[in-house]
JSON list of C-alpha atoms in Angstrom, two decimals:
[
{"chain": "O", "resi": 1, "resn": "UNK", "atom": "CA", "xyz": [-5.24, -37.34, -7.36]},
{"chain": "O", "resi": 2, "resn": "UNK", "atom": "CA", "xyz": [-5.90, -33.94, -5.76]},
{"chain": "O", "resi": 3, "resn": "UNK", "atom": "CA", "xyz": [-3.61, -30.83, -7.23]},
{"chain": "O", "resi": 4, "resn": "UNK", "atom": "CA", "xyz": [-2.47, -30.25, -4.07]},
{"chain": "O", "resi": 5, "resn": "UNK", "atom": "CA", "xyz": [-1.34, -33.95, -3.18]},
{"chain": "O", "resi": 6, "resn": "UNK", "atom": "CA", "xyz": [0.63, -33.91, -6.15]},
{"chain": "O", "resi": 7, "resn": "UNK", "atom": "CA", "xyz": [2.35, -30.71, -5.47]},
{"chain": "O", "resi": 8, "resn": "UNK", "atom": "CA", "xyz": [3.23, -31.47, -1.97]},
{"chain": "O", "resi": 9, "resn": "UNK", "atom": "CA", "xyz": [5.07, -35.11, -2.85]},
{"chain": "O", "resi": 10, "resn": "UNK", "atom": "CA", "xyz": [6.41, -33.71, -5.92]},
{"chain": "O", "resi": 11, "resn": "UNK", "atom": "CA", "xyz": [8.20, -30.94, -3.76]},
{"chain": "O", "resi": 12, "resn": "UNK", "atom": "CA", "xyz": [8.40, -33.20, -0.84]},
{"chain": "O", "resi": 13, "resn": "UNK", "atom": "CA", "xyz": [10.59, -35.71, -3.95]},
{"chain": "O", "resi": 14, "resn": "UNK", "atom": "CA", "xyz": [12.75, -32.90, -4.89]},
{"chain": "O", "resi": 15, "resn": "UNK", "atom": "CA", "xyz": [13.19, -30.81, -1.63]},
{"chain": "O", "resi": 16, "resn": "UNK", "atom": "CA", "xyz": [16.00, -31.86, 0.75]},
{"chain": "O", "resi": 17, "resn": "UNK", "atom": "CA", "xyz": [15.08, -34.77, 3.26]},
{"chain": "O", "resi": 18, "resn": "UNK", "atom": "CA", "xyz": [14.73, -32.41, 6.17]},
{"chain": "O", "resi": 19, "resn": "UNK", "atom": "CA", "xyz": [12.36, -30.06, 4.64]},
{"chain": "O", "resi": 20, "resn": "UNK", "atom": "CA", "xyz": [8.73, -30.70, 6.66]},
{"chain": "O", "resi": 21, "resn": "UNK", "atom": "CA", "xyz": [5.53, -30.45, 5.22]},
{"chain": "O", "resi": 22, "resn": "UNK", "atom": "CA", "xyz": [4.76, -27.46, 7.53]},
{"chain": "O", "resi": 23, "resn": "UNK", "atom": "CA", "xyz": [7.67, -25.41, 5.70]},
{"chain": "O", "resi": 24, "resn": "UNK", "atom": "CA", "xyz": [5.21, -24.75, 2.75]},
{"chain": "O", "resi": 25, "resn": "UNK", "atom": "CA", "xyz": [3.73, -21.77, 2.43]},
{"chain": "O", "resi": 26, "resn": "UNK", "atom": "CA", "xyz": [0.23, -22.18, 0.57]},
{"chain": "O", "resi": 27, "resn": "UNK", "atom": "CA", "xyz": [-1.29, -18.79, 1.02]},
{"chain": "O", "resi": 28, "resn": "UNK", "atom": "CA", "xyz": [0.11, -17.89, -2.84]},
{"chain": "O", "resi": 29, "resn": "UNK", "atom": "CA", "xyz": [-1.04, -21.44, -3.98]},
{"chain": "O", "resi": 30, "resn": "UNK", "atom": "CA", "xyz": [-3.71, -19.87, -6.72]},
{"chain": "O", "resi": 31, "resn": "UNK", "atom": "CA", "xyz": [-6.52, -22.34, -6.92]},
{"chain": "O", "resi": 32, "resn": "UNK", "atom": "CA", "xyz": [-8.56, -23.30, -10.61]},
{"chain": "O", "resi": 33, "resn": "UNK", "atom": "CA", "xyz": [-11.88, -24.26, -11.22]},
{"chain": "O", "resi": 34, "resn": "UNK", "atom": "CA", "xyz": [-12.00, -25.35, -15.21]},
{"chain": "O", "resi": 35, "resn": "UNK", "atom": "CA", "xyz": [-15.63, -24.57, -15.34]},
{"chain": "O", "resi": 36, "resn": "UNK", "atom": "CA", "xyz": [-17.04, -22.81, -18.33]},
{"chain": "O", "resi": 37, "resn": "UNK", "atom": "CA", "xyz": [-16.01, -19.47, -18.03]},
{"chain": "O", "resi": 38, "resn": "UNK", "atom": "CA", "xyz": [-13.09, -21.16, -15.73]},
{"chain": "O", "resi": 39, "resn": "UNK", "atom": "CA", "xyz": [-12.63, -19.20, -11.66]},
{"chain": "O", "resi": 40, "resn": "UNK", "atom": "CA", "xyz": [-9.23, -19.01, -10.33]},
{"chain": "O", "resi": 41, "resn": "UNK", "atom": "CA", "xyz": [-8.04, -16.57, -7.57]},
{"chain": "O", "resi": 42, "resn": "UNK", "atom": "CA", "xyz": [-5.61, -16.48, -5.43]},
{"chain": "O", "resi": 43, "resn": "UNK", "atom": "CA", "xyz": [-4.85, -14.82, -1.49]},
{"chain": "O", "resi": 44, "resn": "UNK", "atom": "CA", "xyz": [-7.22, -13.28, 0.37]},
{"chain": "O", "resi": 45, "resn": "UNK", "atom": "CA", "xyz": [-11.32, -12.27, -0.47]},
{"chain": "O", "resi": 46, "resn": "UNK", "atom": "CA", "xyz": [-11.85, -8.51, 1.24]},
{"chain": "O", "resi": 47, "resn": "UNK", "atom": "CA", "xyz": [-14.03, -10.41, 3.57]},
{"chain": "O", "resi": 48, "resn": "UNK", "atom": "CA", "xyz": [-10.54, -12.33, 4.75]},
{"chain": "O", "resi": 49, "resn": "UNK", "atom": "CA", "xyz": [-8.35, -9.64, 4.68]},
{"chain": "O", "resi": 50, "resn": "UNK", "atom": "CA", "xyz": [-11.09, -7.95, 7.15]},
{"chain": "O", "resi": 51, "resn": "UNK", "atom": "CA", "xyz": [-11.21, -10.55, 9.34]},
{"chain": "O", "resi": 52, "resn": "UNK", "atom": "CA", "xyz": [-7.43, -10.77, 9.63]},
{"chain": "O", "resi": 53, "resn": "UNK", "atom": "CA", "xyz": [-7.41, -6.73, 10.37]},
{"chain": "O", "resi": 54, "resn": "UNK", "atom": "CA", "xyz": [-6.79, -5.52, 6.97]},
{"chain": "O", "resi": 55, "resn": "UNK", "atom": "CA", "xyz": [-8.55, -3.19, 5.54]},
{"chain": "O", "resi": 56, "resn": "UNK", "atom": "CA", "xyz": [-9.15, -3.93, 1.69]},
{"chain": "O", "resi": 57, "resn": "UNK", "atom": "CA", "xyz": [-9.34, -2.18, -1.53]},
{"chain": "O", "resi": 58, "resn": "UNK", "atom": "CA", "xyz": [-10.86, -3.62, -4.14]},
{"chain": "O", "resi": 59, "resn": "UNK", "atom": "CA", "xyz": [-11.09, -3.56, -7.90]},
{"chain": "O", "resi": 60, "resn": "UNK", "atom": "CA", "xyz": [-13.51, -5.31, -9.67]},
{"chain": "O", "resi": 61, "resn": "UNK", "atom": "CA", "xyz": [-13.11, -5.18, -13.66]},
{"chain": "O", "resi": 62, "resn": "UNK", "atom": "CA", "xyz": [-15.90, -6.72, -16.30]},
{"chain": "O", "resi": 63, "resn": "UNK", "atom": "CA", "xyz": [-14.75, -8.12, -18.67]},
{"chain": "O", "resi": 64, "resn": "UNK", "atom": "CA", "xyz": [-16.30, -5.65, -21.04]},
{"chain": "O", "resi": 65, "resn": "UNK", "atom": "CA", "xyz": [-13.40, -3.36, -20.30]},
{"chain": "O", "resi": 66, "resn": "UNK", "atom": "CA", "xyz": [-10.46, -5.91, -21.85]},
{"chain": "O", "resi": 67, "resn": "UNK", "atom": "CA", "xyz": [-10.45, -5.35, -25.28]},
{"chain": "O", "resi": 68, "resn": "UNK", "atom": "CA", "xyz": [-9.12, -8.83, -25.81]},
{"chain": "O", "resi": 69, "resn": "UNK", "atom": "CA", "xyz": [-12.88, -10.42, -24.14]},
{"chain": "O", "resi": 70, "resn": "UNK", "atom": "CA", "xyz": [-14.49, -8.04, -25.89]},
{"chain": "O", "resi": 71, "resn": "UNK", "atom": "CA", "xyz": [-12.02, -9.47, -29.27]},
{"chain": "O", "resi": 72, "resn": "UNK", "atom": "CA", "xyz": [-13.08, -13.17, -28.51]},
{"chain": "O", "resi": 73, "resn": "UNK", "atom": "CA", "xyz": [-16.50, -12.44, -28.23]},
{"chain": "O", "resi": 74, "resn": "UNK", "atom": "CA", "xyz": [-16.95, -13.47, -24.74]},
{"chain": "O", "resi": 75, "resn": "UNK", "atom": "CA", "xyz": [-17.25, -10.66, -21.69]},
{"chain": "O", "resi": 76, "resn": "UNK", "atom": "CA", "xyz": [-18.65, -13.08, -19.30]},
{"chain": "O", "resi": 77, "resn": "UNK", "atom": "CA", "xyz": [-17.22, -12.32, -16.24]},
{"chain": "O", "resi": 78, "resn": "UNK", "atom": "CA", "xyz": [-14.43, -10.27, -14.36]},
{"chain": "O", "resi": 79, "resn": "UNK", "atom": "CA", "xyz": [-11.17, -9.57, -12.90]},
{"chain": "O", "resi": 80, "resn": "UNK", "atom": "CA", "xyz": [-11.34, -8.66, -9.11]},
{"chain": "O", "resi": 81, "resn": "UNK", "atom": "CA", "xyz": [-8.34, -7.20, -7.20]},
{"chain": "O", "resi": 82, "resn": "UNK", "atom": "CA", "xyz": [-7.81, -6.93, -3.60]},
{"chain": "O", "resi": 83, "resn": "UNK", "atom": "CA", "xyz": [-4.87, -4.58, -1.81]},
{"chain": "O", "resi": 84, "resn": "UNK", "atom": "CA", "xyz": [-3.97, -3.61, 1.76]},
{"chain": "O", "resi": 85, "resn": "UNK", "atom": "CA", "xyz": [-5.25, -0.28, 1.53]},
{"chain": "O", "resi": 86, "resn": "UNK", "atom": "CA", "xyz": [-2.87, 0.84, 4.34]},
{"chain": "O", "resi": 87, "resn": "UNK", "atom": "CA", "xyz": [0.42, -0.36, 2.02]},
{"chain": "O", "resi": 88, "resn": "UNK", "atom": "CA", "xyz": [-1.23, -0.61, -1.38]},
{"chain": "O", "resi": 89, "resn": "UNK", "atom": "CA", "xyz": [0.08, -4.28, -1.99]},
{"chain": "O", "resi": 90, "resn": "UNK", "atom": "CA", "xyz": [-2.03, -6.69, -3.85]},
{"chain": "O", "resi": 91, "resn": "UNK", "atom": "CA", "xyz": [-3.10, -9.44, -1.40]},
{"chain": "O", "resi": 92, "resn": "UNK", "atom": "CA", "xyz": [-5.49, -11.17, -3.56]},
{"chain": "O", "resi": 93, "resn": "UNK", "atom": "CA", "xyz": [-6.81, -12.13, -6.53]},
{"chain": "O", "resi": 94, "resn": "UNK", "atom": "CA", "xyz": [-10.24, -13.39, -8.07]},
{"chain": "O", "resi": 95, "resn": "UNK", "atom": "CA", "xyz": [-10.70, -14.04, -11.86]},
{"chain": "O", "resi": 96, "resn": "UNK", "atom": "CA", "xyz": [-14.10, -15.54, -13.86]},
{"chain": "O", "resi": 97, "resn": "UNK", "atom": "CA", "xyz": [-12.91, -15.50, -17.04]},
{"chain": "O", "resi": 98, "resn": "UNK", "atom": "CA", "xyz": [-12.42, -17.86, -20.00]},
{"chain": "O", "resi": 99, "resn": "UNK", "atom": "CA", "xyz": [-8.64, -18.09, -19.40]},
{"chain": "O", "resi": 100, "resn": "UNK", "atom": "CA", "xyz": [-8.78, -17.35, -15.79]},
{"chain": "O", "resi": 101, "resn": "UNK", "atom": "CA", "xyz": [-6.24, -20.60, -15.45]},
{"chain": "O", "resi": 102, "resn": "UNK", "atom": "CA", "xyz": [-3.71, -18.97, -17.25]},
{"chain": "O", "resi": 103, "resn": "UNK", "atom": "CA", "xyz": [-4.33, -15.38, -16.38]},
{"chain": "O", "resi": 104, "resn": "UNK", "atom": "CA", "xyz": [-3.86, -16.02, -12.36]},
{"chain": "O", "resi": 105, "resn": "UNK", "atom": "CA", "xyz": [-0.06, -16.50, -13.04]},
{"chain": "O", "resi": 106, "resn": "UNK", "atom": "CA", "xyz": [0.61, -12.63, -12.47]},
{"chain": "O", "resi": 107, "resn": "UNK", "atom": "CA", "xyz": [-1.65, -12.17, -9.37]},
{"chain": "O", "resi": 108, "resn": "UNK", "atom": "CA", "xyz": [0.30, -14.81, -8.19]},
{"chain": "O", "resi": 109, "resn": "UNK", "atom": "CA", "xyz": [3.31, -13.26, -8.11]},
{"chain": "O", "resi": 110, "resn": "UNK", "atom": "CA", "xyz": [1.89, -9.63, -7.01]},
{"chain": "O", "resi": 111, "resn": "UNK", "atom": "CA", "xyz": [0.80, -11.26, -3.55]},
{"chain": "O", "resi": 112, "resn": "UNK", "atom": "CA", "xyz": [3.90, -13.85, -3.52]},
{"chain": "O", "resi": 113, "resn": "UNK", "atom": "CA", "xyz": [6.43, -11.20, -3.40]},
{"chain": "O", "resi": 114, "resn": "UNK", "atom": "CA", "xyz": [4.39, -8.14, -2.07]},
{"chain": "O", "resi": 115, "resn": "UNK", "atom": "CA", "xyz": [3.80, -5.97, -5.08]},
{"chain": "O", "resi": 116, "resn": "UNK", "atom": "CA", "xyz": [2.28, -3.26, -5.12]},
{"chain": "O", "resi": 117, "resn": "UNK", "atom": "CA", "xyz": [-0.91, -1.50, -7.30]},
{"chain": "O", "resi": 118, "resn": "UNK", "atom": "CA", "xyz": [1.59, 1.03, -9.15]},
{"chain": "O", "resi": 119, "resn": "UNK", "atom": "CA", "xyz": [3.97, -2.14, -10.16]},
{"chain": "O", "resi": 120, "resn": "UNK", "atom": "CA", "xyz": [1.15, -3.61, -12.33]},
{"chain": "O", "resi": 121, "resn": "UNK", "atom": "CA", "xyz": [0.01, -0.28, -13.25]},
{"chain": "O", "resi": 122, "resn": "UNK", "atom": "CA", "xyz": [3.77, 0.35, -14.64]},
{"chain": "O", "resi": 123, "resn": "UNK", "atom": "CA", "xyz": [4.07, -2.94, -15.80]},
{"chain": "O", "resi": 124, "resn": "UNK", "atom": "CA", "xyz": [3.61, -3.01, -19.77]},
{"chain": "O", "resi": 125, "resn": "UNK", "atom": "CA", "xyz": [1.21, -5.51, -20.69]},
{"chain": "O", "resi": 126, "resn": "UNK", "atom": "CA", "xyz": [0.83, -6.45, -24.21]},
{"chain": "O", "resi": 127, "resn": "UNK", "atom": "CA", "xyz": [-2.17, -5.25, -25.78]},
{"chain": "O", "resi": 128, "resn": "UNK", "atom": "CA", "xyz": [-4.97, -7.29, -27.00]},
{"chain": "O", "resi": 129, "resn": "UNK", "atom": "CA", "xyz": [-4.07, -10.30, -24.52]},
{"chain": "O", "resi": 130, "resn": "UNK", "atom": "CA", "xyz": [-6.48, -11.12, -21.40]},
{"chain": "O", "resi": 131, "resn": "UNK", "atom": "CA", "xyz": [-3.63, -10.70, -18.80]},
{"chain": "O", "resi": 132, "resn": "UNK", "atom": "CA", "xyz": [-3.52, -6.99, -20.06]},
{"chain": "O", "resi": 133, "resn": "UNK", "atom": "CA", "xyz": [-6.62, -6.92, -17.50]},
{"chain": "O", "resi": 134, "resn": "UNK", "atom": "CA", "xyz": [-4.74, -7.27, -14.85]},
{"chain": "O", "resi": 135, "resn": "UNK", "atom": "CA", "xyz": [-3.02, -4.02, -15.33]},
{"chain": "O", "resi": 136, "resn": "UNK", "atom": "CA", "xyz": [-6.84, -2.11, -16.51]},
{"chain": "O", "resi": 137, "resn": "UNK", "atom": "CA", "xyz": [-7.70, -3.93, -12.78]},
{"chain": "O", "resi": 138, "resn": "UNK", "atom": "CA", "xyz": [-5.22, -2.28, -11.25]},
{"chain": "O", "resi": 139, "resn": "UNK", "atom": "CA", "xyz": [-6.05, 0.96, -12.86]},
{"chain": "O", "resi": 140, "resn": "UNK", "atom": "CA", "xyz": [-9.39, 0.76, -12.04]},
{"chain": "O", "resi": 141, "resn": "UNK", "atom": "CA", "xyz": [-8.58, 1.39, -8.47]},
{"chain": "O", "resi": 142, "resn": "UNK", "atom": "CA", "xyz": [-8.16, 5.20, -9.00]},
{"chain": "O", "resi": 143, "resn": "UNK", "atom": "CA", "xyz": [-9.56, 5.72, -12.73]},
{"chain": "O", "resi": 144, "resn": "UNK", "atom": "CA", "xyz": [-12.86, 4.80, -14.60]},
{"chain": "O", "resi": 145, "resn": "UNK", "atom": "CA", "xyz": [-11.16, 2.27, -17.19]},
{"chain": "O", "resi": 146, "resn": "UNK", "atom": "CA", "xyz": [-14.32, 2.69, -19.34]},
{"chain": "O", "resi": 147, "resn": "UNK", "atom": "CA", "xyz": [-13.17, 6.02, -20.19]},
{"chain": "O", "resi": 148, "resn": "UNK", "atom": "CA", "xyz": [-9.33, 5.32, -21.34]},
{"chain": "O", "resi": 149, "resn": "UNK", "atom": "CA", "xyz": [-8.11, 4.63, -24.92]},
{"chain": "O", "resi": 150, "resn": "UNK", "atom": "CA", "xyz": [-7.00, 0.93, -25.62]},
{"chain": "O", "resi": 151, "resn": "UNK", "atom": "CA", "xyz": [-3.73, 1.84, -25.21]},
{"chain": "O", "resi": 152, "resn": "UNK", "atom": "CA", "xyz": [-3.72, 4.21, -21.96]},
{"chain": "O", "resi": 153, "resn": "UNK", "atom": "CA", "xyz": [-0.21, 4.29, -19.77]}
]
């Protein structure tokens, strides 16, 4: 059974009886490959947030810069941030990474409930984890990431 399929009758089961299928909104439902490094991502590409009038920002991390790939032994890949450059909120997300399944949780949110790049920047991560990328992403918009300590605020 599709992902999708599932999630739509298992909130269509548990929603109220008048709830219609067209009351979902599936522009924050992040999407998984489990491929080998996995893909996941989540709103819009720059390309889409063009086309819709947006103009983008975008962040695009290796995974040589998160000190936990680079702890694992595996740097394939990168995390890829996209914001409204007008209001700064994160409107999408784009992840090739090992754990890219489980690291798409926070992106999630940040485009869910319109947060912007300074709320993951002041977010503490936890240090030596993969989703501590997402805040060296979100750094990366204004600073050269290569150049901080492994601990930078």
């Amino acid at each position: 059974m599709h992902p999708l399929t599932l999630y739509l009758g298992i909130g269509s089961i548990l929603s109220s009886a008048s709830r219609r299928a067209q009351d979902y909104d599936l522009s924050t439902l992040p999407k998984v490959s489990f491929t080998d490094p996995a893909v996941s991502s989540v709103g819009l590409t720059e390309d889409e947030a063009r086309a819709q009038g947006i103009e983008p920002l975008v962040s695009k991390l290796p995974l040589e810069h998160v000190p936990r790939a680079l702890a694992a032994h595996d740097t394939r890949g990168f995390i890829k941030l996209v914001a409204d450059a007008a209001t700064k909120k994160i409107i999408g997300a784009h992840i090739l990474a090992a754990e890219a399944g489980e690291t798409i949780t926070e992106p999630t949110l940040a485009v869910k409930f319109g947060l912007t790049i300074e709320d993951l920047i002041s977010t503490f991560h936890p240090y030596l984890t993969l989703s501590e990328g997402i805040k060296l992403a979100a750094q990366a918009f204004t600073k050269d990431v290569a150049k901080l300590s492994c601990c930078a605020a």
